[in-house]
mmCIF file of N, CA and C and ligand atoms in Angstrom:
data_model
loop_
_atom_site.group_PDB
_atom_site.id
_atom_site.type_symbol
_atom_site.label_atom_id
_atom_site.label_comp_id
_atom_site.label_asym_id
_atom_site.label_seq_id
_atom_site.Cartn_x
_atom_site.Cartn_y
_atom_site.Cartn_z
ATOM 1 N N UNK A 909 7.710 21.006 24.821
ATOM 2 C CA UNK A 909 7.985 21.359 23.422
ATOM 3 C C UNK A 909 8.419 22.830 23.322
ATOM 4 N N UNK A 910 9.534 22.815 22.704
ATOM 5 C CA UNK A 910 10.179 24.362 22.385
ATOM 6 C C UNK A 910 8.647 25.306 21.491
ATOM 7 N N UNK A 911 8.791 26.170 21.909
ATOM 8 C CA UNK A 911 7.877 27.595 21.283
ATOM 9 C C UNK A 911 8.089 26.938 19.303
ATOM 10 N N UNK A 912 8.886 27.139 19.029
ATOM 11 C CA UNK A 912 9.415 27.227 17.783
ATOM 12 C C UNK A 912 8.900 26.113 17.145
ATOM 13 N N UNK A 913 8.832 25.119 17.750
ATOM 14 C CA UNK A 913 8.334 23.636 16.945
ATOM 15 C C UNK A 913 7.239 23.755 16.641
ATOM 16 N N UNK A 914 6.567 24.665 16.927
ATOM 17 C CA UNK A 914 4.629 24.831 16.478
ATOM 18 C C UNK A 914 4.666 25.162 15.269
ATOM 19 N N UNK A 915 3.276 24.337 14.890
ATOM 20 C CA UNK A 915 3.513 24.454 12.935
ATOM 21 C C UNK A 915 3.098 26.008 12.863
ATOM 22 N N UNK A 916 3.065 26.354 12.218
ATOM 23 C CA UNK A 916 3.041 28.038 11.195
ATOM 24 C C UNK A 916 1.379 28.162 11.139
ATOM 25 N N UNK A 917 0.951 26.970 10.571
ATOM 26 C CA UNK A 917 -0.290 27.039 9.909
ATOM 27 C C UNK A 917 -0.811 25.692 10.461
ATOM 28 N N UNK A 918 -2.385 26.464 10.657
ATOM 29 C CA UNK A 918 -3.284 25.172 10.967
ATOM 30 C C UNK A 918 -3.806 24.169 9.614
ATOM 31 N N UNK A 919 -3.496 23.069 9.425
ATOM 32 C CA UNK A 919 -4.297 22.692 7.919
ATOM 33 C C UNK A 919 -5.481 22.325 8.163
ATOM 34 N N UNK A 920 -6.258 22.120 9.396
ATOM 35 C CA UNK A 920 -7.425 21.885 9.747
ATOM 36 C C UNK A 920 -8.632 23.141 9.555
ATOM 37 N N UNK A 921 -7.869 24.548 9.643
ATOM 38 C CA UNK A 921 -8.291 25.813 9.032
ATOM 39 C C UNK A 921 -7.709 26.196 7.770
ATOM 40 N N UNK A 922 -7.356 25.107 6.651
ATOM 41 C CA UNK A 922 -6.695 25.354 5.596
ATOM 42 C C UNK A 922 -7.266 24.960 4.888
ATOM 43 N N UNK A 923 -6.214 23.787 4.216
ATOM 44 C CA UNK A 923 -6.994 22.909 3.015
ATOM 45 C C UNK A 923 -6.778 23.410 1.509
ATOM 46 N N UNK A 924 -6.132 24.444 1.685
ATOM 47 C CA UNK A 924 -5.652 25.245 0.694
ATOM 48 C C UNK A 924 -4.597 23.910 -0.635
ATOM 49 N N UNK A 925 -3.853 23.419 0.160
ATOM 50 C CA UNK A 925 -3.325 22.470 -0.949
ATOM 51 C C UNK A 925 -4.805 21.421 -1.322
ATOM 52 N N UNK A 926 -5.239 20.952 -0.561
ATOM 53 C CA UNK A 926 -5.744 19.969 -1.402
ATOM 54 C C UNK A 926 -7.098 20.582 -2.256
ATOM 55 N N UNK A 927 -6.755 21.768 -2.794
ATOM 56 C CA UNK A 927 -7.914 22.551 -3.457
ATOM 57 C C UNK A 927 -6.765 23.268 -4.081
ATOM 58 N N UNK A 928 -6.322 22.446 -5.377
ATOM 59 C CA UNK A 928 -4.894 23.522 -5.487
ATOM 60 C C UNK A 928 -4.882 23.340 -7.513
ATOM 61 N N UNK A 929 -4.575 21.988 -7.479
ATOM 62 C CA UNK A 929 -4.533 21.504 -8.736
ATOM 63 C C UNK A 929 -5.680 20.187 -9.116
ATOM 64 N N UNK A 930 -6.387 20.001 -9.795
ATOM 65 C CA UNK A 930 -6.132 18.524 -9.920
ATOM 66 C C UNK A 930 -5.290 17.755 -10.321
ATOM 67 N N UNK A 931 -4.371 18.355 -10.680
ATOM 68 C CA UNK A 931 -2.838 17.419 -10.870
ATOM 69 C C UNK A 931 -1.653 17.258 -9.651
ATOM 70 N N UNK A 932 -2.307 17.648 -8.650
ATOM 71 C CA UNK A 932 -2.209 17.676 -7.181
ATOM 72 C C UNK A 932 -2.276 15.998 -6.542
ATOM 73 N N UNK A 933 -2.934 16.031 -6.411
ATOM 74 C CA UNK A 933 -3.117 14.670 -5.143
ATOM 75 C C UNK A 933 -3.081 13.046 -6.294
ATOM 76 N N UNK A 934 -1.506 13.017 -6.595
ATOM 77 C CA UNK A 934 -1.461 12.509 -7.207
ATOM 78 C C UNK A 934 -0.693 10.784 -7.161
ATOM 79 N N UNK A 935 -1.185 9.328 -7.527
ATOM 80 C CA UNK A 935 -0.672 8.395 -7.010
ATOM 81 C C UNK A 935 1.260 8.112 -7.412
ATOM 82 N N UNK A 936 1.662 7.958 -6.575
ATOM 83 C CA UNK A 936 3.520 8.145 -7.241
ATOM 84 C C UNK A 936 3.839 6.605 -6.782
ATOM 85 N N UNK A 937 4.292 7.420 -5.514
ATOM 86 C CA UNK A 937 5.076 5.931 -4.554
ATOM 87 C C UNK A 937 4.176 4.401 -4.277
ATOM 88 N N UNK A 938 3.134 4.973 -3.193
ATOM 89 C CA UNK A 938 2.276 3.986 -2.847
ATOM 90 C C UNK A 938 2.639 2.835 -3.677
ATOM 91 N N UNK A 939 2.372 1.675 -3.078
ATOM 92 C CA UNK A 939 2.099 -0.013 -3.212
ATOM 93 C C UNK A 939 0.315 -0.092 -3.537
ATOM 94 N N UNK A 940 0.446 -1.466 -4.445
ATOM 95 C CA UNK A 940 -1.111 -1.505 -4.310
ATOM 96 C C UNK A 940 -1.875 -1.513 -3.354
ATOM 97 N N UNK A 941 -1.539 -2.705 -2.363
ATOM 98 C CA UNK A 941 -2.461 -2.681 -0.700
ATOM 99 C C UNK A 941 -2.620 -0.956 -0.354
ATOM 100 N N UNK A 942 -1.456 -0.048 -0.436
ATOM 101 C CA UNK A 942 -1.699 1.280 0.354
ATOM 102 C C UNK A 942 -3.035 1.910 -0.688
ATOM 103 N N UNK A 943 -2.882 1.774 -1.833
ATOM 104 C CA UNK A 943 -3.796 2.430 -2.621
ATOM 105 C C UNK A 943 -5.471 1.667 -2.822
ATOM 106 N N UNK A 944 -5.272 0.595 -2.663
ATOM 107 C CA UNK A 944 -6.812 -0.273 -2.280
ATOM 108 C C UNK A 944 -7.325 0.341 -0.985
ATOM 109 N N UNK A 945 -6.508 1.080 -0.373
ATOM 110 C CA UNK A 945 -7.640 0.945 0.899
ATOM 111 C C UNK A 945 -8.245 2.745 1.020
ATOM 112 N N UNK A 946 -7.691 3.233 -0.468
ATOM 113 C CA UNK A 946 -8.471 4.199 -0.482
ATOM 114 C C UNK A 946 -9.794 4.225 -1.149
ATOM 115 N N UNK A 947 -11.004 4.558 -1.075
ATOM 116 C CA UNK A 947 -12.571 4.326 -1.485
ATOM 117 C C UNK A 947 -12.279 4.916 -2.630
ATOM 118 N N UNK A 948 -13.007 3.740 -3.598
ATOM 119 C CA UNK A 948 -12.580 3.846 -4.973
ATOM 120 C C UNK A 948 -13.630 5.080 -5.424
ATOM 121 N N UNK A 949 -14.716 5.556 -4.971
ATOM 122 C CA UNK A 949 -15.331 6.554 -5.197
ATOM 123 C C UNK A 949 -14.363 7.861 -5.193
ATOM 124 N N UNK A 950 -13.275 7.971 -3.969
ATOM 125 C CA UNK A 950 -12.595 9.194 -4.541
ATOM 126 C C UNK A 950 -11.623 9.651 -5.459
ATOM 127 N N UNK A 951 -11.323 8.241 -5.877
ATOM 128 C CA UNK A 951 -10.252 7.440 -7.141
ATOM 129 C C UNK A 951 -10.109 8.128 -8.835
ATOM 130 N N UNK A 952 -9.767 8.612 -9.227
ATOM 131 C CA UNK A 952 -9.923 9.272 -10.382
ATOM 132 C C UNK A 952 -9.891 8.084 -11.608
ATOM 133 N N UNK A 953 -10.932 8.259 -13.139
ATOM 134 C CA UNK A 953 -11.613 7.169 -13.561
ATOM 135 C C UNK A 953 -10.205 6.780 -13.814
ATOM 136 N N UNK A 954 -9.769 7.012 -14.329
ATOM 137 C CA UNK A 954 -7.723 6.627 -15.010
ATOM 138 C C UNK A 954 -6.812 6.244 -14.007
ATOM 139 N N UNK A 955 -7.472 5.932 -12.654
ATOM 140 C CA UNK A 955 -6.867 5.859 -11.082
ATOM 141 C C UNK A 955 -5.269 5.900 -11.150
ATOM 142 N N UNK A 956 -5.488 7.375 -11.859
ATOM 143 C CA UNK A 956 -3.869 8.164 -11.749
ATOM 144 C C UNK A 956 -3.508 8.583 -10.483
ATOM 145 N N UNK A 957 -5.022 9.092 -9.666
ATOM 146 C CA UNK A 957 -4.645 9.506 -8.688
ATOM 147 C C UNK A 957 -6.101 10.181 -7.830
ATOM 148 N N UNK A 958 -6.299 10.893 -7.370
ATOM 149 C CA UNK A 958 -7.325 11.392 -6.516
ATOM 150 C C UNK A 958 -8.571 11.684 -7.782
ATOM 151 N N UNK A 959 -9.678 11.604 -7.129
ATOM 152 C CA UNK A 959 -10.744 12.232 -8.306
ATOM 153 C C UNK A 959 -11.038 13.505 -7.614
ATOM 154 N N UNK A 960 -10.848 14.723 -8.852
ATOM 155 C CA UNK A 960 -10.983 15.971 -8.516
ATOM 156 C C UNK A 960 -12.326 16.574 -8.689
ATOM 157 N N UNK A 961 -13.009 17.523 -8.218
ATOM 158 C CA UNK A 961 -13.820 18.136 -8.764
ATOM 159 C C UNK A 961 -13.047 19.760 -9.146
ATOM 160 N N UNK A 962 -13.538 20.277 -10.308
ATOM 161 C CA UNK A 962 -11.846 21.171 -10.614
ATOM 162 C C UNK A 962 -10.815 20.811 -10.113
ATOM 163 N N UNK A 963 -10.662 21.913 -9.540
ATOM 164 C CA UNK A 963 -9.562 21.428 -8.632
ATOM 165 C C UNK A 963 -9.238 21.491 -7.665
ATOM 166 N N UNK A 964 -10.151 20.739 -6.833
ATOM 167 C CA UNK A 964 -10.677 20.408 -5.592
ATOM 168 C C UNK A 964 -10.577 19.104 -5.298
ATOM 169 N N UNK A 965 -9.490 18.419 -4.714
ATOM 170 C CA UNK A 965 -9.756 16.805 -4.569
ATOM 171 C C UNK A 965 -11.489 16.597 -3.701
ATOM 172 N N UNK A 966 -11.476 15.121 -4.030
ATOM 173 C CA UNK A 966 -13.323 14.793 -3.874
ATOM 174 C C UNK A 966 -12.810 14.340 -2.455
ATOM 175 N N UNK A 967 -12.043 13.968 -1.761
ATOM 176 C CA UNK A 967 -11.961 13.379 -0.615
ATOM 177 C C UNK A 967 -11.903 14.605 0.106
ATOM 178 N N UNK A 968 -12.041 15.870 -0.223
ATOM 179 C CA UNK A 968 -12.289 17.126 0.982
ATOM 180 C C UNK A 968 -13.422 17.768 1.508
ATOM 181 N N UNK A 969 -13.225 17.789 3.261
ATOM 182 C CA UNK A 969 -14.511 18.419 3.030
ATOM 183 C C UNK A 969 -15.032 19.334 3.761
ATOM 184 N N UNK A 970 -15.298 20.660 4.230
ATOM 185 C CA UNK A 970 -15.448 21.934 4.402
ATOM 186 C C UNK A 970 -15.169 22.508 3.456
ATOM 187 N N UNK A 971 -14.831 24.267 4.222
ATOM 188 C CA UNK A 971 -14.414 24.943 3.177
ATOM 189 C C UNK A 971 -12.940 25.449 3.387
ATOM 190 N N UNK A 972 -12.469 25.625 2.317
ATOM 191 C CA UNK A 972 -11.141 25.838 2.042
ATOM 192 C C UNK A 972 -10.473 27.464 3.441
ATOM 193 N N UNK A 973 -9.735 27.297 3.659
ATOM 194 C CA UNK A 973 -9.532 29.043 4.206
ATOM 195 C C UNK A 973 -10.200 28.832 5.792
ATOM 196 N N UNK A 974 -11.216 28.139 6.080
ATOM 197 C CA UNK A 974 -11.894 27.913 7.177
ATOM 198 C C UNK A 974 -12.027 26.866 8.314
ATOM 199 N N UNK A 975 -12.944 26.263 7.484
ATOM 200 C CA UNK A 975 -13.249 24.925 8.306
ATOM 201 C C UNK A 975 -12.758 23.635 7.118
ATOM 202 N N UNK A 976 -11.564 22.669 7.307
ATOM 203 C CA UNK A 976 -11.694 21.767 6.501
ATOM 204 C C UNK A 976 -10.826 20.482 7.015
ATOM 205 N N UNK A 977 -10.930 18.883 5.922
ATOM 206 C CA UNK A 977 -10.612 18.067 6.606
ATOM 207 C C UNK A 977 -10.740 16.487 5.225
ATOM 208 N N UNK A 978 -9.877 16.147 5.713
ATOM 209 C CA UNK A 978 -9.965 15.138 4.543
ATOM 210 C C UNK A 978 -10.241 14.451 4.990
ATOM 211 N N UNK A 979 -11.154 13.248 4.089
ATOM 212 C CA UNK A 979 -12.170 12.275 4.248
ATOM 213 C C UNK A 979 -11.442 10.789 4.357
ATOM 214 N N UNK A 980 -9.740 10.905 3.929
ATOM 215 C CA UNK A 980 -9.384 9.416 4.168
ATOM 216 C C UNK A 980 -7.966 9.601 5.180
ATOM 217 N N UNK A 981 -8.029 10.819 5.587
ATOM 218 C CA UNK A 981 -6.555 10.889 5.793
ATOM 219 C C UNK A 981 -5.689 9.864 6.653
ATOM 220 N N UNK A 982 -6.887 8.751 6.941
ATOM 221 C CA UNK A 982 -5.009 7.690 7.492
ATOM 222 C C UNK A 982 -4.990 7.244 6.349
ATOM 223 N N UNK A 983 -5.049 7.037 5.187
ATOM 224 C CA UNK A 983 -4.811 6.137 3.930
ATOM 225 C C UNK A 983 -4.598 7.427 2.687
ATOM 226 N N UNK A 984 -4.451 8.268 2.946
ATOM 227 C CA UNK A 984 -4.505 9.737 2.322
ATOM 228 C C UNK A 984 -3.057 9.406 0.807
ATOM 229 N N UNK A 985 -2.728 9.631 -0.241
ATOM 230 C CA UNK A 985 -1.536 9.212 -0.922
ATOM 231 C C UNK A 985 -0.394 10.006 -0.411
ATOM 232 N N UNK A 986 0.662 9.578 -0.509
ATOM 233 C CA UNK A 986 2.305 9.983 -0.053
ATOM 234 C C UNK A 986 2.116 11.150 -0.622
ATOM 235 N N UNK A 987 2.030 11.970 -1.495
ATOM 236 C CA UNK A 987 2.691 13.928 -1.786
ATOM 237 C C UNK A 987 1.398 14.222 -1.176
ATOM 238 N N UNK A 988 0.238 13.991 -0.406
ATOM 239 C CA UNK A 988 -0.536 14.679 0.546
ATOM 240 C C UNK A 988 0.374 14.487 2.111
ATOM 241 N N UNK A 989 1.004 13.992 2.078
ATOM 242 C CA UNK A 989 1.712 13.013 3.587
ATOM 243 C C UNK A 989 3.322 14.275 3.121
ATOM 244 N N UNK A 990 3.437 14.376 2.051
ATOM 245 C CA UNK A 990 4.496 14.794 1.693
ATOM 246 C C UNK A 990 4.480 16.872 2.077
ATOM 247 N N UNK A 991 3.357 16.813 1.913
ATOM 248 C CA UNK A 991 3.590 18.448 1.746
ATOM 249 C C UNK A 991 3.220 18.845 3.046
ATOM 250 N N UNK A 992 4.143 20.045 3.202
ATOM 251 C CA UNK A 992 4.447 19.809 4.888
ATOM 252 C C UNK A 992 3.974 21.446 5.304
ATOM 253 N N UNK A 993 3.496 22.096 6.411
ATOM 254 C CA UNK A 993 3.027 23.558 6.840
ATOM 255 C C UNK A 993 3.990 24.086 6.790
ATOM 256 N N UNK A 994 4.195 25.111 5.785
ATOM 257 C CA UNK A 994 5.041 26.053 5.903
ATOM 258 C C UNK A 994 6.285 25.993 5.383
ATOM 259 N N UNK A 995 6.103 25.172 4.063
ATOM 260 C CA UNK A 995 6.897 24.379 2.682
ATOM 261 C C UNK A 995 6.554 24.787 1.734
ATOM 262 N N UNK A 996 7.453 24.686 0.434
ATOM 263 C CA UNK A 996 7.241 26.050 -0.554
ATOM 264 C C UNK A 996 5.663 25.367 -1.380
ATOM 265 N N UNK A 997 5.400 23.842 -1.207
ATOM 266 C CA UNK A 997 4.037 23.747 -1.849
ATOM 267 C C UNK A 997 3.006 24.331 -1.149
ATOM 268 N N UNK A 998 2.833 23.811 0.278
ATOM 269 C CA UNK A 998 2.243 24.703 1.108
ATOM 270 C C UNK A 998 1.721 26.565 0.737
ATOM 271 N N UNK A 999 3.307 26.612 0.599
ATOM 272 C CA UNK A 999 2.679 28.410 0.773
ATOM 273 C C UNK A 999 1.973 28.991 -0.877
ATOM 274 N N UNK A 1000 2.516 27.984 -1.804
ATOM 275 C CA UNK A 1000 1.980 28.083 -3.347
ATOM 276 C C UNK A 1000 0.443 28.409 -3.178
ATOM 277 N N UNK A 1001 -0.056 27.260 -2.475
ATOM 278 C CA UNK A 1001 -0.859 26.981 -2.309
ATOM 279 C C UNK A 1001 -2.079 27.784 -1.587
ATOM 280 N N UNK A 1002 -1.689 28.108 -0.425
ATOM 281 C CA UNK A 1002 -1.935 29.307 0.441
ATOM 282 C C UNK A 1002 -2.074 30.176 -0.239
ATOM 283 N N UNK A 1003 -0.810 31.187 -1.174
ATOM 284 C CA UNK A 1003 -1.192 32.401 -1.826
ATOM 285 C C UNK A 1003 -2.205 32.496 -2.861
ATOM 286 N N UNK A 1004 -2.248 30.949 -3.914
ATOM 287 C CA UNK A 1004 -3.220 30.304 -4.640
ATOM 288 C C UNK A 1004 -4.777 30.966 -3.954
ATOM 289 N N UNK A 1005 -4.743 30.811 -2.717
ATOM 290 C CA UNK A 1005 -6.097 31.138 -2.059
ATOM 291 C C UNK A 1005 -6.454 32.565 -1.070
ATOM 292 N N UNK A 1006 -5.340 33.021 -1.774
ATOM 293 C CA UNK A 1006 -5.209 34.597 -1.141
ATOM 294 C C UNK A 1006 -4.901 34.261 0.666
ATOM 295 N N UNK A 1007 -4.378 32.884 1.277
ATOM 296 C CA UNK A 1007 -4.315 33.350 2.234
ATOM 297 C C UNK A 1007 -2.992 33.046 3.212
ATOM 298 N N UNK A 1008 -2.587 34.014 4.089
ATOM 299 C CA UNK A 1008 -1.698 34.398 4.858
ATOM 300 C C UNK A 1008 -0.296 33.431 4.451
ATOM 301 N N UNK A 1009 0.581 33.599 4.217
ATOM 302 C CA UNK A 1009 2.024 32.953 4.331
ATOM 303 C C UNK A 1009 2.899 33.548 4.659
ATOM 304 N N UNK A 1010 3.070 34.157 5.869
ATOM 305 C CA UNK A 1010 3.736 34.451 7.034
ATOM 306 C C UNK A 1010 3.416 34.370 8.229
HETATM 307 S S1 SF4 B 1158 -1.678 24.428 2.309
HETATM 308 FE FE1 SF4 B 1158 -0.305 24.101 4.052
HETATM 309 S S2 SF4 B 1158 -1.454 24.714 5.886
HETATM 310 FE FE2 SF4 B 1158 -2.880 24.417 4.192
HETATM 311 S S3 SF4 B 1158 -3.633 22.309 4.427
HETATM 312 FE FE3 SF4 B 1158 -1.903 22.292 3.002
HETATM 313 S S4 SF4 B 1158 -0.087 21.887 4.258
HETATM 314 FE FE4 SF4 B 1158 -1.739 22.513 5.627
HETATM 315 S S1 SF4 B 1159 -6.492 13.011 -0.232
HETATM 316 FE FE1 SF4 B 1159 -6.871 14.271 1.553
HETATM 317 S S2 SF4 B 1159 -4.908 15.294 1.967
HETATM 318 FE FE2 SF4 B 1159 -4.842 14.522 -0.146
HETATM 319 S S3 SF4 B 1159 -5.535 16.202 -1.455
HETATM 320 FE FE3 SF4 B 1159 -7.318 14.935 -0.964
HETATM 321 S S4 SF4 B 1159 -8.254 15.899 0.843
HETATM 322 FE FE4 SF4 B 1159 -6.142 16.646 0.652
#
């Protein structure tokens, strides 16, 4: 693998997006089967889309900036699959949390 192909940012020491909005982790594309097989506990009551605590999706879990990791991520919704390290939501997001985007 070329030098250059390495992501920018670890999201496993991040997590910064999914602690961003609760209007963030939100259901769009997905099919029903893709969205059933997420645990309806992290489901928001209007199952618009993720259930937040502020704005903190509930499916996260460490801490933001450090140690973190989502709780469904093979079944995770498409704009979590969508937002990519070192993409302008990404770095929103990042500065959102005072941290590094360069
Ligand atoms: S903000 Fe960027 S680096 Fe952080 S978890 Fe999201 S995609 Fe990964
Ligand atoms: S579902 Fe997972 S990837 Fe998406 S916002 Fe929640 S914790 Fe982040």
């Amino acid at each position: 693998m070329e030098e250059s192909a390495a992501p920018r940012f670890d999201c496993q020491s991040c997590g910064a997006c999914c602690s961003y909005s609760s209007e963030w982790p939100r259901f769009s594309t997905e099919d029903d089967a893709q969205l059933d097989l997420i645990p309806q506990k992290y489901v928001a009551a209007d199952e618009s889309g993720m259930r937040c605590d502020g704005v903190r999706c509930s499916a996260l879990a460490g801490e933001v900036g450090k140690s973190t990791a989502c709780g469904i991520y093979e079944v995770r919704p498409d704009v979590c699959r969508a937002c990519m390290p070192g993409g302008d939501d990404c770095l929103m997001a990042r500065k959102a949390h005072g941290l590094p985007t360069l």
